[in-house]
CSV table of C-alpha atoms in Angstrom, one decimal:
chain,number,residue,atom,x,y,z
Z,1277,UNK,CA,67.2,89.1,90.7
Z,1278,UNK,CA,68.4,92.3,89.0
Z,1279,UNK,CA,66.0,94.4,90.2
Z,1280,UNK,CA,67.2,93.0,94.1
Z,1281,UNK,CA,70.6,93.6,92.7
Z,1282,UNK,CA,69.8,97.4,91.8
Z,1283,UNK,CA,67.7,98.5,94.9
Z,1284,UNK,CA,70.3,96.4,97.6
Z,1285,UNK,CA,73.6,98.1,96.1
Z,1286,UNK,CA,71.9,101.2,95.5
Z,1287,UNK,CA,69.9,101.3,98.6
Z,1288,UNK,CA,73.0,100.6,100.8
Z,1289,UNK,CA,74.7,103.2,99.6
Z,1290,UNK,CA,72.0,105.9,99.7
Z,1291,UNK,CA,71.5,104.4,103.2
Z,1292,UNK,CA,75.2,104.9,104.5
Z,1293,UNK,CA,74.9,108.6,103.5
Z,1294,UNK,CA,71.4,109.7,104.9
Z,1295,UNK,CA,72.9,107.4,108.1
Z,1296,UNK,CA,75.9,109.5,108.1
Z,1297,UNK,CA,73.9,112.9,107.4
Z,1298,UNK,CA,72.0,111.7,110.0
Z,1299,UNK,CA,74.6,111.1,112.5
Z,1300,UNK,CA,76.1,114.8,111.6
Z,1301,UNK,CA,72.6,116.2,112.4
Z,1302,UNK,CA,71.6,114.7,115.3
Z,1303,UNK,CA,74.4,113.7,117.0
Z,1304,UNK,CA,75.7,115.8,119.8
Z,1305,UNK,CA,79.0,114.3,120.5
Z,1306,UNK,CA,81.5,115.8,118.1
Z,1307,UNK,CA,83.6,112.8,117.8
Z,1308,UNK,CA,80.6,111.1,116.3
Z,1309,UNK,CA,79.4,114.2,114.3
Z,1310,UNK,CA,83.0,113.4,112.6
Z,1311,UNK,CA,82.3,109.5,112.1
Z,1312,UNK,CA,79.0,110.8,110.5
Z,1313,UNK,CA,80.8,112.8,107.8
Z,1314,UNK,CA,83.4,109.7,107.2
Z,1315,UNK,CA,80.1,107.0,106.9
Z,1316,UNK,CA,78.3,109.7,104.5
Z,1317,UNK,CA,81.8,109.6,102.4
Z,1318,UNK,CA,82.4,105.9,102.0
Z,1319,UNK,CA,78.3,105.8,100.7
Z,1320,UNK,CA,79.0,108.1,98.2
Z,1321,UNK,CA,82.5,106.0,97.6
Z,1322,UNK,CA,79.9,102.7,96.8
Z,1323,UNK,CA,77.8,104.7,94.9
Z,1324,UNK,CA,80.6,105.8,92.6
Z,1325,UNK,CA,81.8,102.3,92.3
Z,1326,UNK,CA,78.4,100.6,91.7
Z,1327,UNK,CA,77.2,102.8,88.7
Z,1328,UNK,CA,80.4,102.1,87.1
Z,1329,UNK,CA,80.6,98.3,87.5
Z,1330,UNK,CA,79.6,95.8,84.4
Z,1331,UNK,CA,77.9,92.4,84.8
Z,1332,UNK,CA,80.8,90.1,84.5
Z,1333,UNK,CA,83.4,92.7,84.3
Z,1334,UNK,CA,86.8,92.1,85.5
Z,1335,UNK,CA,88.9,94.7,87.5
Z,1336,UNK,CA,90.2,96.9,84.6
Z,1337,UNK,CA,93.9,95.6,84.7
Z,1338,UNK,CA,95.6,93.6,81.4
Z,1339,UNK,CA,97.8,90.9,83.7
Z,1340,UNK,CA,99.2,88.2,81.5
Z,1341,UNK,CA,96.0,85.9,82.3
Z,1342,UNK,CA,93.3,88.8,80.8
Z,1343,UNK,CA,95.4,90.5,78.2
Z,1344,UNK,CA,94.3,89.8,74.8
Z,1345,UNK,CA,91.2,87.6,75.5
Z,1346,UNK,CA,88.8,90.4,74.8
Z,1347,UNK,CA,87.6,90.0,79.0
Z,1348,UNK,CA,84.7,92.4,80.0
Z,1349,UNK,CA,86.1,95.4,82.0
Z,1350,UNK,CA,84.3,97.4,84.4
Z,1351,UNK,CA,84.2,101.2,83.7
Z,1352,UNK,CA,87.7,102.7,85.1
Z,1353,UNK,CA,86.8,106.1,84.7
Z,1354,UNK,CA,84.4,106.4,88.4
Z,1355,UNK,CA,87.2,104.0,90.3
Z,1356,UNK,CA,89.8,106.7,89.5
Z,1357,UNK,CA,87.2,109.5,90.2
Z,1358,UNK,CA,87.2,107.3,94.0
Z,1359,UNK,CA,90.5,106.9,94.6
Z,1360,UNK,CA,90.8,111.0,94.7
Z,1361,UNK,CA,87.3,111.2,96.5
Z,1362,UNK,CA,88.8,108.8,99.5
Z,1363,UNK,CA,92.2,111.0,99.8
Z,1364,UNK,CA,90.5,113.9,100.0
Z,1365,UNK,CA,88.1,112.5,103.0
Z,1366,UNK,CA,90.8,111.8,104.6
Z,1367,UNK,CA,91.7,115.1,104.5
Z,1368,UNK,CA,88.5,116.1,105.6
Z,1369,UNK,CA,88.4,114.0,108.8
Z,1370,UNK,CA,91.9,114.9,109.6
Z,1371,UNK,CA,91.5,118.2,109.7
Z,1372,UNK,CA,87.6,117.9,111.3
Z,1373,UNK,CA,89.5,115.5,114.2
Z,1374,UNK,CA,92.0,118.7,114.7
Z,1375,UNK,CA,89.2,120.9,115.3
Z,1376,UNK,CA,87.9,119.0,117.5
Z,1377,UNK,CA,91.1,118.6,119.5
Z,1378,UNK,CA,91.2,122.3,119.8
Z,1379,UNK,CA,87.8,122.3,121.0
Z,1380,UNK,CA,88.3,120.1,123.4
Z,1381,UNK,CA,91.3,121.8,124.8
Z,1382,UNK,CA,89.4,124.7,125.3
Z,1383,UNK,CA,85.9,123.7,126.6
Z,1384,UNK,CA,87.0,120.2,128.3
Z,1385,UNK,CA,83.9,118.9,126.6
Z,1386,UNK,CA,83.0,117.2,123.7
Z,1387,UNK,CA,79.5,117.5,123.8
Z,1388,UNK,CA,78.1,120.6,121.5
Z,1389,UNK,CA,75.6,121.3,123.5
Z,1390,UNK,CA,78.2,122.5,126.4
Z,1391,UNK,CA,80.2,124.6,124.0
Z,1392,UNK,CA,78.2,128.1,124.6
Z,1393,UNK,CA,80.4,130.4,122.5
Z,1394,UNK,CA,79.0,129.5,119.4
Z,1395,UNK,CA,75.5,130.3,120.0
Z,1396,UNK,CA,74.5,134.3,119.1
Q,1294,UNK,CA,59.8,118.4,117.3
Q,1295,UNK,CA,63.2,118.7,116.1
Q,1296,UNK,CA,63.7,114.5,115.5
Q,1297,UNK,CA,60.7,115.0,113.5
Q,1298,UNK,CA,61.6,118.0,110.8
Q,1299,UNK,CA,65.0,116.1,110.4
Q,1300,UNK,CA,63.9,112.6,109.7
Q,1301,UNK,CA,61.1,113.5,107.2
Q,1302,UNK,CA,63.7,115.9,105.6
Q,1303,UNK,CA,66.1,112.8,105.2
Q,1304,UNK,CA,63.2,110.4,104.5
Q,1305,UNK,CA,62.0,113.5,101.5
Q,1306,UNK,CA,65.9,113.1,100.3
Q,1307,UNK,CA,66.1,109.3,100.3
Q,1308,UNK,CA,62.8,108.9,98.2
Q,1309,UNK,CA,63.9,111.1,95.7
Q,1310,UNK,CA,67.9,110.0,95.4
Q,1311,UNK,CA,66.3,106.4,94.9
Q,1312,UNK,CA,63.9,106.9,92.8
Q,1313,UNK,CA,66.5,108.7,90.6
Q,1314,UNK,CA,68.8,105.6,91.1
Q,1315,UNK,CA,66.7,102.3,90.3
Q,1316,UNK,CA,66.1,104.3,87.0
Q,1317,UNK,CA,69.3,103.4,86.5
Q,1318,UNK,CA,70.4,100.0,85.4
Q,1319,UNK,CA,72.9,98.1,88.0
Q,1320,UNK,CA,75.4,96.7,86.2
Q,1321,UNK,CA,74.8,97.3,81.9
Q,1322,UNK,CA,76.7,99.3,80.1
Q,1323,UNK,CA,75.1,102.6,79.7
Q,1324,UNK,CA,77.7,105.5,80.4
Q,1325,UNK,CA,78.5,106.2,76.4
Q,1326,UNK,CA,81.4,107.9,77.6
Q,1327,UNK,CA,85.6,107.6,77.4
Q,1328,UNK,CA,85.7,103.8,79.0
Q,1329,UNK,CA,86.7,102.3,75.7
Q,1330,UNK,CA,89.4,105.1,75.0
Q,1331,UNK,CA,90.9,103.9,78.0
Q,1332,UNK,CA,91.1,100.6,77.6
Q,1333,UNK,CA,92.1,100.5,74.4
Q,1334,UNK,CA,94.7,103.3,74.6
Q,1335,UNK,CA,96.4,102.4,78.3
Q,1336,UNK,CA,97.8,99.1,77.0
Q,1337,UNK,CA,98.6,99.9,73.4
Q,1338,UNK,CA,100.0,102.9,73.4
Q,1339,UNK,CA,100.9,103.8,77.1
Q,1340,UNK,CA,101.6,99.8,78.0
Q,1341,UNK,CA,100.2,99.9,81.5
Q,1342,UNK,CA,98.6,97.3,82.8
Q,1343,UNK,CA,96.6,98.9,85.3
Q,1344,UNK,CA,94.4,101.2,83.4
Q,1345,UNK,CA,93.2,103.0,86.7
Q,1346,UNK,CA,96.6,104.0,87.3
Q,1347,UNK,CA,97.1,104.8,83.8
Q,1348,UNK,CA,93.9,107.6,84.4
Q,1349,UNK,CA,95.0,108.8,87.4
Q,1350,UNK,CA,98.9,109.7,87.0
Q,1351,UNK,CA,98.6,109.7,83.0
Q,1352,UNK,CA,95.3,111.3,81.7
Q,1353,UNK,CA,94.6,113.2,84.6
Q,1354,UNK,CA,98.2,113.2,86.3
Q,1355,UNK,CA,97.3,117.5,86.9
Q,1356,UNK,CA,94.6,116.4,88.8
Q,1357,UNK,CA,96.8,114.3,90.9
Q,1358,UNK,CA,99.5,116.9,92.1
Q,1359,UNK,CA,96.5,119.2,93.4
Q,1360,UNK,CA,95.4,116.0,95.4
Q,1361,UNK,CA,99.0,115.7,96.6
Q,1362,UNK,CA,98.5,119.1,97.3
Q,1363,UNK,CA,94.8,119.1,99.5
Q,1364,UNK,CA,97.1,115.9,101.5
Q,1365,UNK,CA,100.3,118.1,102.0
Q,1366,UNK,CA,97.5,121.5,103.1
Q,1367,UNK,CA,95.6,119.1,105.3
Q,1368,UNK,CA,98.8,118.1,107.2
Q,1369,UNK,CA,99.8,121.8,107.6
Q,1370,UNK,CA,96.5,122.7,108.3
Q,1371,UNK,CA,96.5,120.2,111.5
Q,1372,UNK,CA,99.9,121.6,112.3
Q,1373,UNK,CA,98.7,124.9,112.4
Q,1374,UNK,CA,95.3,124.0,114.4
Q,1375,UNK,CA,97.2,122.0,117.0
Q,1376,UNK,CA,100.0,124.2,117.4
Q,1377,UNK,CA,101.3,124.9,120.7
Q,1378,UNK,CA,104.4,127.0,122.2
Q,1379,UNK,CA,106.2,124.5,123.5
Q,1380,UNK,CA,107.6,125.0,127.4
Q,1381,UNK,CA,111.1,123.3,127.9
Q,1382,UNK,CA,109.3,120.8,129.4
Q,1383,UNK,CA,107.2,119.8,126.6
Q,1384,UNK,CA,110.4,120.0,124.2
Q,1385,UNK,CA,112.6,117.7,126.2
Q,1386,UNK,CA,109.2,115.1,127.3
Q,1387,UNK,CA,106.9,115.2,125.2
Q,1388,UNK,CA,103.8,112.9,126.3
Q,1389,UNK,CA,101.5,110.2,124.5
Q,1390,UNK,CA,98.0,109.7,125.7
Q,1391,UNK,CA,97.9,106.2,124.9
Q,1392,UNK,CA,99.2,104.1,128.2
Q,1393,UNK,CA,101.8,101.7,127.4
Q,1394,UNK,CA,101.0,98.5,125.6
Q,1395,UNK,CA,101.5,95.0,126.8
Q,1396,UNK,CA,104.7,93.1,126.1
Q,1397,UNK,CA,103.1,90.7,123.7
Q,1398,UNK,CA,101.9,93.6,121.6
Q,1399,UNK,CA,105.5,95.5,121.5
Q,1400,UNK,CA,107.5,92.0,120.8
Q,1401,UNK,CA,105.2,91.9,117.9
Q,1402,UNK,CA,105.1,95.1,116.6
Q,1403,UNK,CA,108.7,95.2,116.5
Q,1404,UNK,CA,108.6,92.2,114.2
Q,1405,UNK,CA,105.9,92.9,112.0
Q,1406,UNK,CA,106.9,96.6,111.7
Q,1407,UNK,CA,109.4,96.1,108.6
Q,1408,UNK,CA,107.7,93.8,106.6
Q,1409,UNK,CA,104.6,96.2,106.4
Q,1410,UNK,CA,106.9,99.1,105.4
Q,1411,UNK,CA,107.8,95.9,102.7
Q,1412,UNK,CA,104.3,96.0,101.4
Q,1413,UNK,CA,104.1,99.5,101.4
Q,1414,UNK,CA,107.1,100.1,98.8
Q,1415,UNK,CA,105.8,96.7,97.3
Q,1416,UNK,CA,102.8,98.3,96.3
Q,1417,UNK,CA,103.8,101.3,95.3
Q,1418,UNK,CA,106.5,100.1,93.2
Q,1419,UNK,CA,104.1,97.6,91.3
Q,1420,UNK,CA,101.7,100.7,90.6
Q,1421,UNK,CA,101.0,100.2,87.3
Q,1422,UNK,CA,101.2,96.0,87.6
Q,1423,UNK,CA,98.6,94.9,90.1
Q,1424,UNK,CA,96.1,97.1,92.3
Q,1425,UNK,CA,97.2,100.1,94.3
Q,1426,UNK,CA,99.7,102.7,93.7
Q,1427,UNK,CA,101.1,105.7,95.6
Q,1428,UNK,CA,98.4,106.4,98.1
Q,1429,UNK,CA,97.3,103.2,98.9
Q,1430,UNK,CA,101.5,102.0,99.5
Q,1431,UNK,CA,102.0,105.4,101.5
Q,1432,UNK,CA,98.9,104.4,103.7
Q,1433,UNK,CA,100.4,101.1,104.3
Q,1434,UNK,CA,103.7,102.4,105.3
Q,1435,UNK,CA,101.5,104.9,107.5
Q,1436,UNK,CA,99.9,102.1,109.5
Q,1437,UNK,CA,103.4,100.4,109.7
Q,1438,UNK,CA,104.4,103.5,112.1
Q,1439,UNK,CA,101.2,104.0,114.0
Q,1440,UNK,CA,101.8,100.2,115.0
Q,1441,UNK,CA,105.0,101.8,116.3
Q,1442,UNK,CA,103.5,104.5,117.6
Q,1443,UNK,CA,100.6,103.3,119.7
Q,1444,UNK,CA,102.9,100.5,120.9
Q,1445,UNK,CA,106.2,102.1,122.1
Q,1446,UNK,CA,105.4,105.1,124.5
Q,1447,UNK,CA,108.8,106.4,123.6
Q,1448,UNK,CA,108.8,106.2,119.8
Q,1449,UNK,CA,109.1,109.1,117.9
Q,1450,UNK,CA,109.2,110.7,114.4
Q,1451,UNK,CA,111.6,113.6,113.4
Q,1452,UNK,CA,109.4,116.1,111.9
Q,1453,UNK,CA,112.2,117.6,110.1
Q,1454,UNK,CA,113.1,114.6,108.6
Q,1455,UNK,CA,109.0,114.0,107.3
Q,1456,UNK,CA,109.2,117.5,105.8
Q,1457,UNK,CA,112.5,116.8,104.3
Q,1458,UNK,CA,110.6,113.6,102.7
Q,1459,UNK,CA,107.7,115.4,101.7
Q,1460,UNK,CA,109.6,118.7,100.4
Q,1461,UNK,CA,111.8,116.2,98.0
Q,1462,UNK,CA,109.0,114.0,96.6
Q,1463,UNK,CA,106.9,116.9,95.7
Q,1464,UNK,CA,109.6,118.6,94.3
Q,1465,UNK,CA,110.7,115.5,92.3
Q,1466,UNK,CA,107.1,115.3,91.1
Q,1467,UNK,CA,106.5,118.7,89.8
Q,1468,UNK,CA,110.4,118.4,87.8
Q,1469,UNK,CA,109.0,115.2,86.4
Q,1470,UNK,CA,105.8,116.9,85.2
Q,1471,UNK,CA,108.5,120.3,83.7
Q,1472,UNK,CA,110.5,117.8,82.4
Q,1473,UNK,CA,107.4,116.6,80.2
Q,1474,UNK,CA,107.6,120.5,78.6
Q,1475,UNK,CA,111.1,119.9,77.4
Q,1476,UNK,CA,111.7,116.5,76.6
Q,1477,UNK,CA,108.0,114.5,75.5
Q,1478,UNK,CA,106.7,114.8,72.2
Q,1479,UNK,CA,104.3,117.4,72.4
Q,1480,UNK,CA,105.5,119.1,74.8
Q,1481,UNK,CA,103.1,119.2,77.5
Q,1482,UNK,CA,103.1,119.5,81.4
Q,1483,UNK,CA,103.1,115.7,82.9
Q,1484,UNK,CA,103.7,114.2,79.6
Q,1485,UNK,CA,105.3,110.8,79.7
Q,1486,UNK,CA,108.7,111.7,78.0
Q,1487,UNK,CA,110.5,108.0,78.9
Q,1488,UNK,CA,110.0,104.8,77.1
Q,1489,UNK,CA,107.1,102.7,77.4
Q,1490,UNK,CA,108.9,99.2,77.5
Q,1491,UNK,CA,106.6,96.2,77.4
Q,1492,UNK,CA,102.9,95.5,78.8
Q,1493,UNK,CA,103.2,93.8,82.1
Q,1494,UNK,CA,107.0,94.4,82.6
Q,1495,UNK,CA,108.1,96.1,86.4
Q,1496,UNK,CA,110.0,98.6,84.1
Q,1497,UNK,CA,107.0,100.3,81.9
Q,1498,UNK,CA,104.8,102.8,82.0
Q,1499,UNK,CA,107.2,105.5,81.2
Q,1500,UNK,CA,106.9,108.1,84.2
Q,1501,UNK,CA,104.2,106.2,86.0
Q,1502,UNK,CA,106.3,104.4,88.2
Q,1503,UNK,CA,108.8,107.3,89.3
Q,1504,UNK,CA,106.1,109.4,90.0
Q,1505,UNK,CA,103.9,106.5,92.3
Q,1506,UNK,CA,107.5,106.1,94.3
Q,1507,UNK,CA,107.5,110.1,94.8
Q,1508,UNK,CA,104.0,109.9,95.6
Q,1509,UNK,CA,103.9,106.9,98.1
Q,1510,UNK,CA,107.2,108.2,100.0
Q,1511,UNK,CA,105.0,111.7,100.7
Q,1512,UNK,CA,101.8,110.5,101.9
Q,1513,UNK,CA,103.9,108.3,104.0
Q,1514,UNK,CA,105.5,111.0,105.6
Q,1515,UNK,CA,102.4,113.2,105.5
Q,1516,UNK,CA,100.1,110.0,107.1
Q,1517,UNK,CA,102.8,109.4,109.5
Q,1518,UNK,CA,103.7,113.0,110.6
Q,1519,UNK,CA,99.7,113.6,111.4
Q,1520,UNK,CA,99.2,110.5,113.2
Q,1521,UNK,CA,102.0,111.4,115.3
Q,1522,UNK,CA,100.7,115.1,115.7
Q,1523,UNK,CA,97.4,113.6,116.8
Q,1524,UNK,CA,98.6,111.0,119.1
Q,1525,UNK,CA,101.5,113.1,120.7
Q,1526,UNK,CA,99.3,115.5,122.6
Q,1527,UNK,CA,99.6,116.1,126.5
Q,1528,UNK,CA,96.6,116.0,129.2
Q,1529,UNK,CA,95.2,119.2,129.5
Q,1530,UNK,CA,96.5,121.1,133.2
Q,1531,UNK,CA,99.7,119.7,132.9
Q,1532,UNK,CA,101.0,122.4,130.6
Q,1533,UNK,CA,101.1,125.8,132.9
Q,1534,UNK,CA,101.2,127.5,129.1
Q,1535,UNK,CA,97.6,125.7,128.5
Q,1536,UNK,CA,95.2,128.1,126.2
């Protein structure tokens, strides 16, 4: 059961970002290049998550019902590391979805094969 | 040929990653690290219930205002990329791309739009108390206007009125974190310099919660100002200034 437990929440995560690094490298439609990066990110979000979690471990918050009864808490530290992880994918998409607006504008394509000027 | 160099390069990758991971035990307690300095010192000391929050605005509240900052850069950054001179017909008309939504959709958008800018300021009011805080409320309120947005063809933001939004709340959150210099005990940048109150109580956490309030009105106004930035763009040959 635990070792299920390791290699399925590890596993899925280490699948979402070779899926997503996939997607970026083989993928010739730019929109889906951008999905790509955002599915790599939310592995690497689970992953984070997972290696701090504790079996039995509540969410590490003292509400009235927890506070004081000496309740397992899972590691806080990685979910904080997260929270700045997902704001600044976000970031990342936004400004990756802007570029390929631009492009877009300019080629009337979003295929990368069809956008010539980058080759050399 | 090229399918092939690719998907043994990833399948190389994913042996080694895992094989690096099931070495590690899923779910004990094996990081010897500052967990227990946390949760010890967050509701003792600090009195914040939410010890997540408690790292994120209190231990590592620097760290925060330069993720404030990469939000408040990647909204000027779109700005920057999309930017087009705009014709006086553009000025006085702009266009959406999305066509105009059904009737059922607008009726209800109008009605839920308010009570999801609600939960928004719910959340980020209750920061410290239950799950969520500044970013998470400022993404709620976010969705509350793209609702708006995609449903009403005619329904717009005033970008002056975002940037006054954003320019105030990260103004009010870098005087919180000088205030910290003058007024806490040891004198340090983001210090909490306010009473702590009592564990579990809406008013505690010192500076937590006026900073989670700044922070959730920016990234509202940041989320909202690129959503509309995205969505408001014309078809391309209608603009005789195109390129």
């Amino acid at each position: 059961m635990q070792a299920f437990l390791t290699y399925s929440i590890y596993g899925t995560a280490l699948f979402l970002m070779l899926l997503g690094l996939y997607a970026v490298l083989m993928k010739k439609n730019l929109i889906k290049i951008v999905i790509g990066l955002s599915v790599a990110d939310s592995g690497l979000h689970l992953l984070f998550v997972a290696v701090g979690y504790i079996n039995g471990g509540t969410a590490p918050i003292f509400s009235p019902a927890v506070a004081g009864t000496g309740t397992v808490m899972t590691d806080p530290v990685p979910q904080a590391l997260v929270l700045t992880a997902i704001v600044i994918g976000f970031g990342v998409t936004a400004v990756a979805l802007a570029l390929v607006v631009r492009l877009y504008r300019k080629h009337n394509t979003t295929n990368i094969d069809e956008i010539k000027n980058l080759k050399w | 040929m090229k399918n092939v160099i690719i998907i043994s390069l990833l399948g190389v990758t994913a042996y080694y990653l895992l094989s690096a991971f099931v070495s590690i035990p899923f779910g004990e307690d094996f990081i010897n690290g500052v967990k227990d300095f946390y949760l010890n010192k967050s509701p003792e000391d600090l009195k914040v219930a939410n010890v997540v929050t408690s790292i994120v605005v209190n231990f590592r509240g620097f760290d925060t205002l330069g993720e404030v900052t990469v939000l408040f850069l990647a909204s000027t950054a779109l700005g920057s990329i999309l930017y087009r001179r705009r014709s006086s017909h553009t000025a006085l008309n702009p266009q959406r791309t999305a066509p105009q939504a059904s009737t059922l959709v607008q009726a209800g958008a109008k009605v839920i739009f308010p009570f999801t800018v609600l939960l928004g300021a719910y959340v980020f009011i209750h920061g410290h108390l239950t799950p969520g805080g500044g970013f998470q409320g400022g993404a709620i309120i976010a969705t509350g206007f793209l609702l708006m947005l995609i449903s009403y063809r005619k329904f717009f933001v005033e970008h002056n009125v975002l940037t006054w939004i954003e320019a105030l709340a990260g103004t009010s959150f870098v005087v919180i974190g000088l205030a910290g210099l003058v007024y806490a005990d040891n004198h340090n940048f983001l210090e909490n310099f306010l009473p702590a109150g009592e564990l579990n109580d809406l008013l505690s956490g010192g500076i937590i919660g006026i900073i989670y309030i700044a922070v959730g009105f920016k990234v509202g106004a940041e989320i909202t100002g690129i959503l509309d930035t995205l969505l408001t763009i014309k078809e391309a040959g209608l603009d005789p200034e195109e390129n």
